[in-house]
């Protein structure tokens, strides 16, 4: 049960993504190749909810488990990723920022073309787990308690209203969290949540701080194989991890200053 599990973090899947999403996007052809590589190497995709249940109750996981996750809710997940996942029979989890999705709850601010709720329902019907990613995609650790509760609860309520089932999994926008954020997400009713970390997920990280590996537009096939097999992950993301730790200190300082001013 101490097995390390790669949780892959995708964003936009697009031929021509918006400039704001380009670096974290993946071309449709590259995504299809990566999924084929998972199949060829015997990986078994599971949902975030499935991993959470297995680790919570000590249940066995399938051979070579891997999680395929998408953040934000970009339209290309339906257009380009769903046909590939459906053909291969792969499970995945989509974390949506409900205020970014096209429809009655849309509040603006999305960096690219997003899914509408009809497409989200089609993804859910195809077996994709739909999880929460806040309502308006803020840096949750910078919010006051009232706004933090709103972001977690409104997101969960919107998904439940649209799909008829409340989500059980959450992913922190930007990967930022703190003990206070994790407690708020748990209080909102989510059973597990994903950070970034750029490391393999392990049970000892706890259900509200599971780490993921970022897949970028620059991630080539050889690098992708190394990442999912856990080879060179720390080296690959050494700079990212250093920047993340440094920025965490900056964010804590900013919040402390704001608290003193109120």
PDB file of C-alpha atoms in Angstrom:
ATOM      1  CA  UNK A   1       0.000   0.000   0.000  1.00  0.00           C
ATOM      2  CA  UNK A   2       3.053   2.296   0.012  1.00  0.00           C
ATOM      3  CA  UNK A   3       3.242   2.133  -3.763  1.00  0.00           C
ATOM      4  CA  UNK A   4       4.030   5.420  -5.493  1.00  0.00           C
ATOM      5  CA  UNK A   5       1.438   6.381  -8.094  1.00  0.00           C
ATOM      6  CA  UNK A   6       1.977   8.882 -10.932  1.00  0.00           C
ATOM      7  CA  UNK A   7      -0.827  11.443 -11.110  1.00  0.00           C
ATOM      8  CA  UNK A   8      -0.550  13.271 -14.426  1.00  0.00           C
ATOM      9  CA  UNK A   9      -1.747  16.873 -14.515  1.00  0.00           C
ATOM     10  CA  UNK A  10      -2.985  18.182 -17.877  1.00  0.00           C
ATOM     11  CA  UNK A  11      -4.608  21.481 -18.734  1.00  0.00           C
ATOM     12  CA  UNK A  12      -5.626  22.465 -22.290  1.00  0.00           C
ATOM     13  CA  UNK A  13      -5.492  19.866 -25.071  1.00  0.00           C
ATOM     14  CA  UNK A  14      -5.390  21.995 -28.213  1.00  0.00           C
ATOM     15  CA  UNK A  15      -3.712  22.617 -31.556  1.00  0.00           C
ATOM     16  CA  UNK A  16      -3.659  26.393 -31.077  1.00  0.00           C
ATOM     17  CA  UNK A  17      -4.206  27.247 -27.414  1.00  0.00           C
ATOM     18  CA  UNK A  18      -4.440  30.808 -26.160  1.00  0.00           C
ATOM     19  CA  UNK A  19      -1.089  32.384 -25.230  1.00  0.00           C
ATOM     20  CA  UNK A  20      -1.988  32.230 -21.532  1.00  0.00           C
ATOM     21  CA  UNK A  21      -2.402  28.452 -21.659  1.00  0.00           C
ATOM     22  CA  UNK A  22       0.222  27.535 -24.251  1.00  0.00           C
ATOM     23  CA  UNK A  23       3.028  26.367 -21.956  1.00  0.00           C
ATOM     24  CA  UNK A  24       0.792  24.047 -19.954  1.00  0.00           C
ATOM     25  CA  UNK A  25      -1.125  22.811 -22.994  1.00  0.00           C
ATOM     26  CA  UNK A  26      -0.526  19.573 -24.873  1.00  0.00           C
ATOM     27  CA  UNK A  27      -1.065  19.037 -28.598  1.00  0.00           C
ATOM     28  CA  UNK A  28      -3.806  16.485 -29.372  1.00  0.00           C
ATOM     29  CA  UNK A  29      -1.340  14.263 -31.235  1.00  0.00           C
ATOM     30  CA  UNK A  30       1.064  14.291 -28.289  1.00  0.00           C
ATOM     31  CA  UNK A  31      -1.743  13.462 -25.864  1.00  0.00           C
ATOM     32  CA  UNK A  32      -2.823  10.493 -28.003  1.00  0.00           C
ATOM     33  CA  UNK A  33       0.783   9.254 -28.150  1.00  0.00           C
ATOM     34  CA  UNK A  34       1.151   9.572 -24.393  1.00  0.00           C
ATOM     35  CA  UNK A  35      -2.012   7.576 -23.767  1.00  0.00           C
ATOM     36  CA  UNK A  36      -0.787   4.869 -26.135  1.00  0.00           C
ATOM     37  CA  UNK A  37       2.490   4.752 -24.226  1.00  0.00           C
ATOM     38  CA  UNK A  38       0.603   4.188 -20.980  1.00  0.00           C
ATOM     39  CA  UNK A  39      -1.244   1.278 -22.530  1.00  0.00           C
ATOM     40  CA  UNK A  40       1.881  -0.244 -24.054  1.00  0.00           C
ATOM     41  CA  UNK A  41       3.652  -0.176 -20.691  1.00  0.00           C
ATOM     42  CA  UNK A  42       0.816  -1.822 -18.827  1.00  0.00           C
ATOM     43  CA  UNK A  43      -0.453   1.143 -16.827  1.00  0.00           C
ATOM     44  CA  UNK A  44      -4.027   1.038 -15.565  1.00  0.00           C
ATOM     45  CA  UNK A  45      -5.718   4.454 -15.290  1.00  0.00           C
ATOM     46  CA  UNK A  46      -7.941   4.954 -12.239  1.00  0.00           C
ATOM     47  CA  UNK A  47      -9.961   7.946 -11.069  1.00  0.00           C
ATOM     48  CA  UNK A  48      -9.002  10.188  -8.177  1.00  0.00           C
ATOM     49  CA  UNK A  49     -12.007   8.862  -6.272  1.00  0.00           C
ATOM     50  CA  UNK A  50     -10.820   5.300  -6.924  1.00  0.00           C
ATOM     51  CA  UNK A  51      -7.343   6.015  -5.598  1.00  0.00           C
ATOM     52  CA  UNK A  52      -8.804   7.778  -2.567  1.00  0.00           C
ATOM     53  CA  UNK A  53     -11.050   4.818  -1.720  1.00  0.00           C
ATOM     54  CA  UNK A  54      -8.236   2.302  -2.150  1.00  0.00           C
ATOM     55  CA  UNK A  55      -5.821   4.162   0.115  1.00  0.00           C
ATOM     56  CA  UNK A  56      -8.502   5.071   2.664  1.00  0.00           C
ATOM     57  CA  UNK A  57      -9.724   1.505   3.094  1.00  0.00           C
ATOM     58  CA  UNK A  58      -6.524  -0.400   2.369  1.00  0.00           C
ATOM     59  CA  UNK A  59      -7.902  -1.922  -0.817  1.00  0.00           C
ATOM     60  CA  UNK A  60      -5.604  -3.178  -3.585  1.00  0.00           C
ATOM     61  CA  UNK A  61      -5.019  -1.080  -6.676  1.00  0.00           C
ATOM     62  CA  UNK A  62      -4.806  -2.509 -10.205  1.00  0.00           C
ATOM     63  CA  UNK A  63      -1.428  -3.238 -11.790  1.00  0.00           C
ATOM     64  CA  UNK A  64       0.659  -0.120 -12.446  1.00  0.00           C
ATOM     65  CA  UNK A  65      -2.014   2.431 -11.485  1.00  0.00           C
ATOM     66  CA  UNK A  66      -1.861   5.926 -12.976  1.00  0.00           C
ATOM     67  CA  UNK A  67      -4.190   8.922 -12.752  1.00  0.00           C
ATOM     68  CA  UNK A  68      -4.979  11.113 -15.767  1.00  0.00           C
ATOM     69  CA  UNK A  69      -6.265  14.471 -14.538  1.00  0.00           C
ATOM     70  CA  UNK A  70      -7.298  17.676 -16.295  1.00  0.00           C
ATOM     71  CA  UNK A  71      -7.552  21.056 -14.579  1.00  0.00           C
ATOM     72  CA  UNK A  72      -9.823  24.051 -15.230  1.00  0.00           C
ATOM     73  CA  UNK A  73     -12.233  22.642 -17.833  1.00  0.00           C
ATOM     74  CA  UNK A  74     -10.914  23.495 -21.301  1.00  0.00           C
ATOM     75  CA  UNK A  75     -13.084  22.628 -24.288  1.00  0.00           C
ATOM     76  CA  UNK A  76     -10.330  20.533 -25.855  1.00  0.00           C
ATOM     77  CA  UNK A  77     -10.739  17.902 -23.147  1.00  0.00           C
ATOM     78  CA  UNK A  78     -14.092  17.040 -24.720  1.00  0.00           C
ATOM     79  CA  UNK A  79     -13.036  17.607 -28.331  1.00  0.00           C
ATOM     80  CA  UNK A  80      -9.632  15.914 -28.323  1.00  0.00           C
ATOM     81  CA  UNK A  81      -9.051  13.920 -25.120  1.00  0.00           C
ATOM     82  CA  UNK A  82     -12.409  12.181 -24.705  1.00  0.00           C
ATOM     83  CA  UNK A  83     -12.253  10.229 -28.010  1.00  0.00           C
ATOM     84  CA  UNK A  84      -8.788   8.926 -27.110  1.00  0.00           C
ATOM     85  CA  UNK A  85      -9.784   7.970 -23.566  1.00  0.00           C
ATOM     86  CA  UNK A  86     -12.959   6.314 -24.841  1.00  0.00           C
ATOM     87  CA  UNK A  87     -11.113   4.281 -27.476  1.00  0.00           C
ATOM     88  CA  UNK A  88      -8.595   2.999 -24.937  1.00  0.00           C
ATOM     89  CA  UNK A  89     -11.128   2.513 -22.144  1.00  0.00           C
ATOM     90  CA  UNK A  90      -9.158   4.823 -19.837  1.00  0.00           C
ATOM     91  CA  UNK A  91     -10.566   6.424 -16.716  1.00  0.00           C
ATOM     92  CA  UNK A  92      -9.758  10.065 -15.983  1.00  0.00           C
ATOM     93  CA  UNK A  93     -10.696  12.931 -13.659  1.00  0.00           C
ATOM     94  CA  UNK A  94     -11.662  16.425 -14.794  1.00  0.00           C
ATOM     95  CA  UNK A  95     -11.427  19.221 -12.218  1.00  0.00           C
ATOM     96  CA  UNK A  96     -13.638  22.145 -13.235  1.00  0.00           C
ATOM     97  CA  UNK A  97     -13.673  25.770 -12.132  1.00  0.00           C
ATOM     98  CA  UNK A  98     -17.438  26.179 -12.239  1.00  0.00           C
ATOM     99  CA  UNK A  99     -17.434  29.959 -12.755  1.00  0.00           C
ATOM    100  CA  UNK A 100     -15.260  29.528 -15.846  1.00  0.00           C
ATOM    101  CA  UNK A 101     -17.527  27.055 -17.629  1.00  0.00           C
ATOM    102  CA  UNK A 102     -19.821  28.369 -20.350  1.00  0.00           C
ATOM    103  CA  UNK A 103     -23.383  28.729 -19.152  1.00  0.00           C
ATOM    104  CA  UNK A 104     -25.592  30.422 -16.590  1.00  0.00           C
ATOM    105  CA  UNK A 105     -22.947  30.321 -13.839  1.00  0.00           C
ATOM    106  CA  UNK A 106     -20.189  31.815 -15.978  1.00  0.00           C
ATOM    107  CA  UNK A 107     -18.426  34.732 -14.279  1.00  0.00           C
ATOM    108  CA  UNK A 108     -15.716  35.480 -16.839  1.00  0.00           C
ATOM    109  CA  UNK A 109     -11.966  35.449 -16.447  1.00  0.00           C
ATOM    110  CA  UNK A 110     -11.283  32.155 -18.234  1.00  0.00           C
ATOM    111  CA  UNK A 111      -8.006  32.212 -20.204  1.00  0.00           C
ATOM    112  CA  UNK A 112      -9.249  30.112 -23.151  1.00  0.00           C
ATOM    113  CA  UNK A 113     -12.362  28.438 -24.570  1.00  0.00           C
ATOM    114  CA  UNK A 114     -13.979  26.385 -21.843  1.00  0.00           C
ATOM    115  CA  UNK A 115     -16.394  23.478 -21.724  1.00  0.00           C
ATOM    116  CA  UNK A 116     -20.108  24.050 -21.381  1.00  0.00           C
ATOM    117  CA  UNK A 117     -22.190  22.030 -18.941  1.00  0.00           C
ATOM    118  CA  UNK A 118     -23.583  19.807 -21.674  1.00  0.00           C
ATOM    119  CA  UNK A 119     -20.064  18.716 -22.557  1.00  0.00           C
ATOM    120  CA  UNK A 120     -19.265  18.145 -18.875  1.00  0.00           C
ATOM    121  CA  UNK A 121     -22.291  15.887 -18.616  1.00  0.00           C
ATOM    122  CA  UNK A 122     -21.132  13.957 -21.689  1.00  0.00           C
ATOM    123  CA  UNK A 123     -17.708  13.477 -20.133  1.00  0.00           C
ATOM    124  CA  UNK A 124     -19.325  12.248 -16.920  1.00  0.00           C
ATOM    125  CA  UNK A 125     -21.578   9.870 -18.846  1.00  0.00           C
ATOM    126  CA  UNK A 126     -18.491   8.454 -20.567  1.00  0.00           C
ATOM    127  CA  UNK A 127     -16.975   7.590 -17.179  1.00  0.00           C
ATOM    128  CA  UNK A 128     -14.819  10.626 -16.460  1.00  0.00           C
ATOM    129  CA  UNK A 129     -14.921  11.631 -12.810  1.00  0.00           C
ATOM    130  CA  UNK A 130     -15.878  15.308 -12.402  1.00  0.00           C
ATOM    131  CA  UNK A 131     -14.131  17.010  -9.505  1.00  0.00           C
ATOM    132  CA  UNK A 132     -14.013  20.526  -8.106  1.00  0.00           C
ATOM    133  CA  UNK A 133     -11.398  23.185  -8.825  1.00  0.00           C
ATOM    134  CA  UNK A 134     -13.021  26.140  -6.998  1.00  0.00           C
ATOM    135  CA  UNK A 135     -15.599  28.497  -8.508  1.00  0.00           C
ATOM    136  CA  UNK A 136     -13.463  31.350  -9.913  1.00  0.00           C
ATOM    137  CA  UNK A 137      -9.947  29.827  -9.751  1.00  0.00           C
ATOM    138  CA  UNK A 138      -8.332  32.131  -7.138  1.00  0.00           C
ATOM    139  CA  UNK A 139      -5.250  31.516  -5.017  1.00  0.00           C
ATOM    140  CA  UNK A 140      -7.198  29.915  -2.196  1.00  0.00           C
ATOM    141  CA  UNK A 141      -4.543  30.458   0.454  1.00  0.00           C
ATOM    142  CA  UNK A 142      -4.840  34.230  -0.040  1.00  0.00           C
ATOM    143  CA  UNK A 143      -8.598  34.401   0.634  1.00  0.00           C
ATOM    144  CA  UNK A 144     -10.332  35.241   3.875  1.00  0.00           C
ATOM    145  CA  UNK A 145     -12.339  32.473   5.525  1.00  0.00           C
ATOM    146  CA  UNK A 146     -15.696  33.601   4.116  1.00  0.00           C
ATOM    147  CA  UNK A 147     -14.517  33.711   0.526  1.00  0.00           C
ATOM    148  CA  UNK A 148     -12.598  30.471   0.919  1.00  0.00           C
ATOM    149  CA  UNK A 149     -15.732  28.664   2.096  1.00  0.00           C
ATOM    150  CA  UNK A 150     -17.707  30.162  -0.787  1.00  0.00           C
ATOM    151  CA  UNK A 151     -15.201  29.013  -3.422  1.00  0.00           C
ATOM    152  CA  UNK A 152     -15.222  25.422  -2.173  1.00  0.00           C
ATOM    153  CA  UNK A 153     -18.939  25.153  -1.443  1.00  0.00           C
ATOM    154  CA  UNK A 154     -20.211  26.978  -4.543  1.00  0.00           C
ATOM    155  CA  UNK A 155     -18.082  24.763  -6.753  1.00  0.00           C
ATOM    156  CA  UNK A 156     -19.371  21.592  -5.133  1.00  0.00           C
ATOM    157  CA  UNK A 157     -22.986  22.771  -5.184  1.00  0.00           C
ATOM    158  CA  UNK A 158     -22.820  23.795  -8.859  1.00  0.00           C
ATOM    159  CA  UNK A 159     -21.489  20.405  -9.937  1.00  0.00           C
ATOM    160  CA  UNK A 160     -24.094  18.600  -7.839  1.00  0.00           C
ATOM    161  CA  UNK A 161     -26.883  20.729  -9.331  1.00  0.00           C
ATOM    162  CA  UNK A 162     -25.735  20.097 -12.911  1.00  0.00           C
ATOM    163  CA  UNK A 163     -24.805  16.421 -12.668  1.00  0.00           C
ATOM    164  CA  UNK A 164     -27.093  15.193  -9.914  1.00  0.00           C
ATOM    165  CA  UNK A 165     -24.135  13.859  -7.936  1.00  0.00           C
ATOM    166  CA  UNK A 166     -21.861  15.804  -5.617  1.00  0.00           C
ATOM    167  CA  UNK A 167     -18.134  15.613  -6.417  1.00  0.00           C
ATOM    168  CA  UNK A 168     -15.809  13.920  -3.944  1.00  0.00           C
ATOM    169  CA  UNK A 169     -12.433  15.047  -5.340  1.00  0.00           C
ATOM    170  CA  UNK A 170     -10.857  18.509  -5.509  1.00  0.00           C
ATOM    171  CA  UNK A 171      -7.709  20.049  -6.987  1.00  0.00           C
ATOM    172  CA  UNK A 172      -6.229  23.290  -5.668  1.00  0.00           C
ATOM    173  CA  UNK A 173      -6.015  26.112  -8.249  1.00  0.00           C
ATOM    174  CA  UNK A 174      -2.348  26.809  -9.008  1.00  0.00           C
ATOM    175  CA  UNK A 175      -1.576  23.926  -6.630  1.00  0.00           C
ATOM    176  CA  UNK A 176      -1.565  26.353  -3.702  1.00  0.00           C
ATOM    177  CA  UNK A 177      -2.912  25.201  -0.361  1.00  0.00           C
ATOM    178  CA  UNK A 178      -2.315  25.479   3.369  1.00  0.00           C
ATOM    179  CA  UNK A 179      -3.678  23.717   6.426  1.00  0.00           C
ATOM    180  CA  UNK A 180      -6.547  26.229   6.518  1.00  0.00           C
ATOM    181  CA  UNK A 181      -7.350  25.613   2.824  1.00  0.00           C
ATOM    182  CA  UNK A 182      -7.225  21.850   3.238  1.00  0.00           C
ATOM    183  CA  UNK A 183      -9.570  22.054   6.230  1.00  0.00           C
ATOM    184  CA  UNK A 184     -12.014  24.203   4.245  1.00  0.00           C
ATOM    185  CA  UNK A 185     -11.997  21.752   1.327  1.00  0.00           C
ATOM    186  CA  UNK A 186     -12.637  18.874   3.706  1.00  0.00           C
ATOM    187  CA  UNK A 187     -15.430  20.797   5.463  1.00  0.00           C
ATOM    188  CA  UNK A 188     -17.065  21.456   2.084  1.00  0.00           C
ATOM    189  CA  UNK A 189     -17.505  17.710   1.666  1.00  0.00           C
ATOM    190  CA  UNK A 190     -14.584  16.657  -0.527  1.00  0.00           C
ATOM    191  CA  UNK A 191     -12.936  13.354   0.422  1.00  0.00           C
ATOM    192  CA  UNK A 192      -9.552  13.936  -1.242  1.00  0.00           C
ATOM    193  CA  UNK A 193      -7.663  16.717  -2.967  1.00  0.00           C
ATOM    194  CA  UNK A 194      -4.685  17.081  -5.272  1.00  0.00           C
ATOM    195  CA  UNK A 195      -1.833  19.563  -5.126  1.00  0.00           C
ATOM    196  CA  UNK A 196       0.993  19.792  -7.685  1.00  0.00           C
ATOM    197  CA  UNK A 197       4.365  19.125  -6.051  1.00  0.00           C
ATOM    198  CA  UNK A 198       5.791  17.493  -9.192  1.00  0.00           C
ATOM    199  CA  UNK A 199       6.404  14.223  -7.438  1.00  0.00           C
ATOM    200  CA  UNK A 200       4.733  10.828  -7.396  1.00  0.00           C
ATOM    201  CA  UNK A 201       1.751  10.437  -5.086  1.00  0.00           C
ATOM    202  CA  UNK A 202       2.127   8.310  -1.967  1.00  0.00           C
ATOM    203  CA  UNK A 203      -0.381   7.318   0.672  1.00  0.00           C
ATOM    204  CA  UNK A 204       1.653   8.989   3.419  1.00  0.00           C
ATOM    205  CA  UNK A 205       1.054  12.415   1.820  1.00  0.00           C
ATOM    206  CA  UNK A 206      -2.485  12.243   3.167  1.00  0.00           C
ATOM    207  CA  UNK A 207      -5.759  12.478   1.224  1.00  0.00           C
ATOM    208  CA  UNK A 208      -5.691  16.300   0.988  1.00  0.00           C
ATOM    209  CA  UNK A 209      -2.135  16.809  -0.258  1.00  0.00           C
ATOM    210  CA  UNK A 210      -1.558  14.205  -2.968  1.00  0.00           C
ATOM    211  CA  UNK A 211       1.128  15.309  -5.401  1.00  0.00           C
ATOM    212  CA  UNK A 212       0.991  15.375  -9.195  1.00  0.00           C
ATOM    213  CA  UNK A 213       3.375  15.545 -12.140  1.00  0.00           C
ATOM    214  CA  UNK A 214       2.914  18.358 -14.684  1.00  0.00           C
ATOM    215  CA  UNK A 215       2.667  17.418 -18.359  1.00  0.00           C
ATOM    216  CA  UNK A 216       3.566  20.382 -20.574  1.00  0.00           C
ATOM    217  CA  UNK A 217       3.682  21.188 -24.267  1.00  0.00           C
ATOM    218  CA  UNK A 218       7.433  20.643 -24.094  1.00  0.00           C
ATOM    219  CA  UNK A 219       7.120  17.140 -22.588  1.00  0.00           C
ATOM    220  CA  UNK A 220       8.477  14.733 -25.185  1.00  0.00           C
ATOM    221  CA  UNK A 221       7.710  11.020 -25.419  1.00  0.00           C
ATOM    222  CA  UNK A 222      10.953   9.876 -23.734  1.00  0.00           C
ATOM    223  CA  UNK A 223      10.518  12.360 -20.900  1.00  0.00           C
ATOM    224  CA  UNK A 224       6.900  11.307 -20.479  1.00  0.00           C
ATOM    225  CA  UNK A 225       7.894   7.660 -20.060  1.00  0.00           C
ATOM    226  CA  UNK A 226      10.512   8.605 -17.463  1.00  0.00           C
ATOM    227  CA  UNK A 227       7.964  10.638 -15.520  1.00  0.00           C
ATOM    228  CA  UNK A 228       5.266   7.960 -15.324  1.00  0.00           C
ATOM    229  CA  UNK A 229       7.845   5.360 -14.379  1.00  0.00           C
ATOM    230  CA  UNK A 230       9.199   7.638 -11.660  1.00  0.00           C
ATOM    231  CA  UNK A 231      12.660   7.994 -13.143  1.00  0.00           C
ATOM    232  CA  UNK A 232      14.249  11.411 -12.777  1.00  0.00           C
ATOM    233  CA  UNK A 233      11.117  13.179 -11.533  1.00  0.00           C
ATOM    234  CA  UNK A 234      12.977  15.099  -8.819  1.00  0.00           C
ATOM    235  CA  UNK A 235      15.699  16.141 -11.263  1.00  0.00           C
ATOM    236  CA  UNK A 236      13.213  17.093 -13.976  1.00  0.00           C
ATOM    237  CA  UNK A 237      11.287  19.418 -11.692  1.00  0.00           C
ATOM    238  CA  UNK A 238      14.059  20.629  -9.372  1.00  0.00           C
ATOM    239  CA  UNK A 239      13.673  24.238 -10.508  1.00  0.00           C
ATOM    240  CA  UNK A 240       9.872  24.103 -10.275  1.00  0.00           C
ATOM    241  CA  UNK A 241      10.029  22.716  -6.740  1.00  0.00           C
ATOM    242  CA  UNK A 242      12.491  25.386  -5.624  1.00  0.00           C
ATOM    243  CA  UNK A 243      10.324  28.147  -7.068  1.00  0.00           C
ATOM    244  CA  UNK A 244       7.226  26.660  -5.450  1.00  0.00           C
ATOM    245  CA  UNK A 245       8.841  26.611  -2.004  1.00  0.00           C
ATOM    246  CA  UNK A 246      10.090  30.165  -2.401  1.00  0.00           C
ATOM    247  CA  UNK A 247       6.736  31.456  -3.566  1.00  0.00           C
ATOM    248  CA  UNK A 248       4.998  29.704  -0.665  1.00  0.00           C
ATOM    249  CA  UNK A 249       6.965  31.918   1.715  1.00  0.00           C
ATOM    250  CA  UNK A 250       5.993  35.006  -0.299  1.00  0.00           C
ATOM    251  CA  UNK A 251       2.289  34.043  -0.223  1.00  0.00           C
ATOM    252  CA  UNK A 252       2.329  33.456   3.537  1.00  0.00           C
ATOM    253  CA  UNK A 253       3.959  36.847   4.048  1.00  0.00           C
ATOM    254  CA  UNK A 254       1.404  38.597   1.826  1.00  0.00           C
ATOM    255  CA  UNK A 255      -1.485  37.051   3.711  1.00  0.00           C
ATOM    256  CA  UNK A 256       0.036  37.948   7.085  1.00  0.00           C
ATOM    257  CA  UNK A 257       0.409  41.578   5.978  1.00  0.00           C
ATOM    258  CA  UNK A 258      -3.208  41.712   4.811  1.00  0.00           C
ATOM    259  CA  UNK A 259      -4.404  40.256   8.110  1.00  0.00           C
ATOM    260  CA  UNK A 260      -2.508  42.934  10.022  1.00  0.00           C
ATOM    261  CA  UNK A 261      -4.128  45.662   7.934  1.00  0.00           C
ATOM    262  CA  UNK A 262      -7.690  44.469   8.542  1.00  0.00           C
TER     263      UNK A 262
END
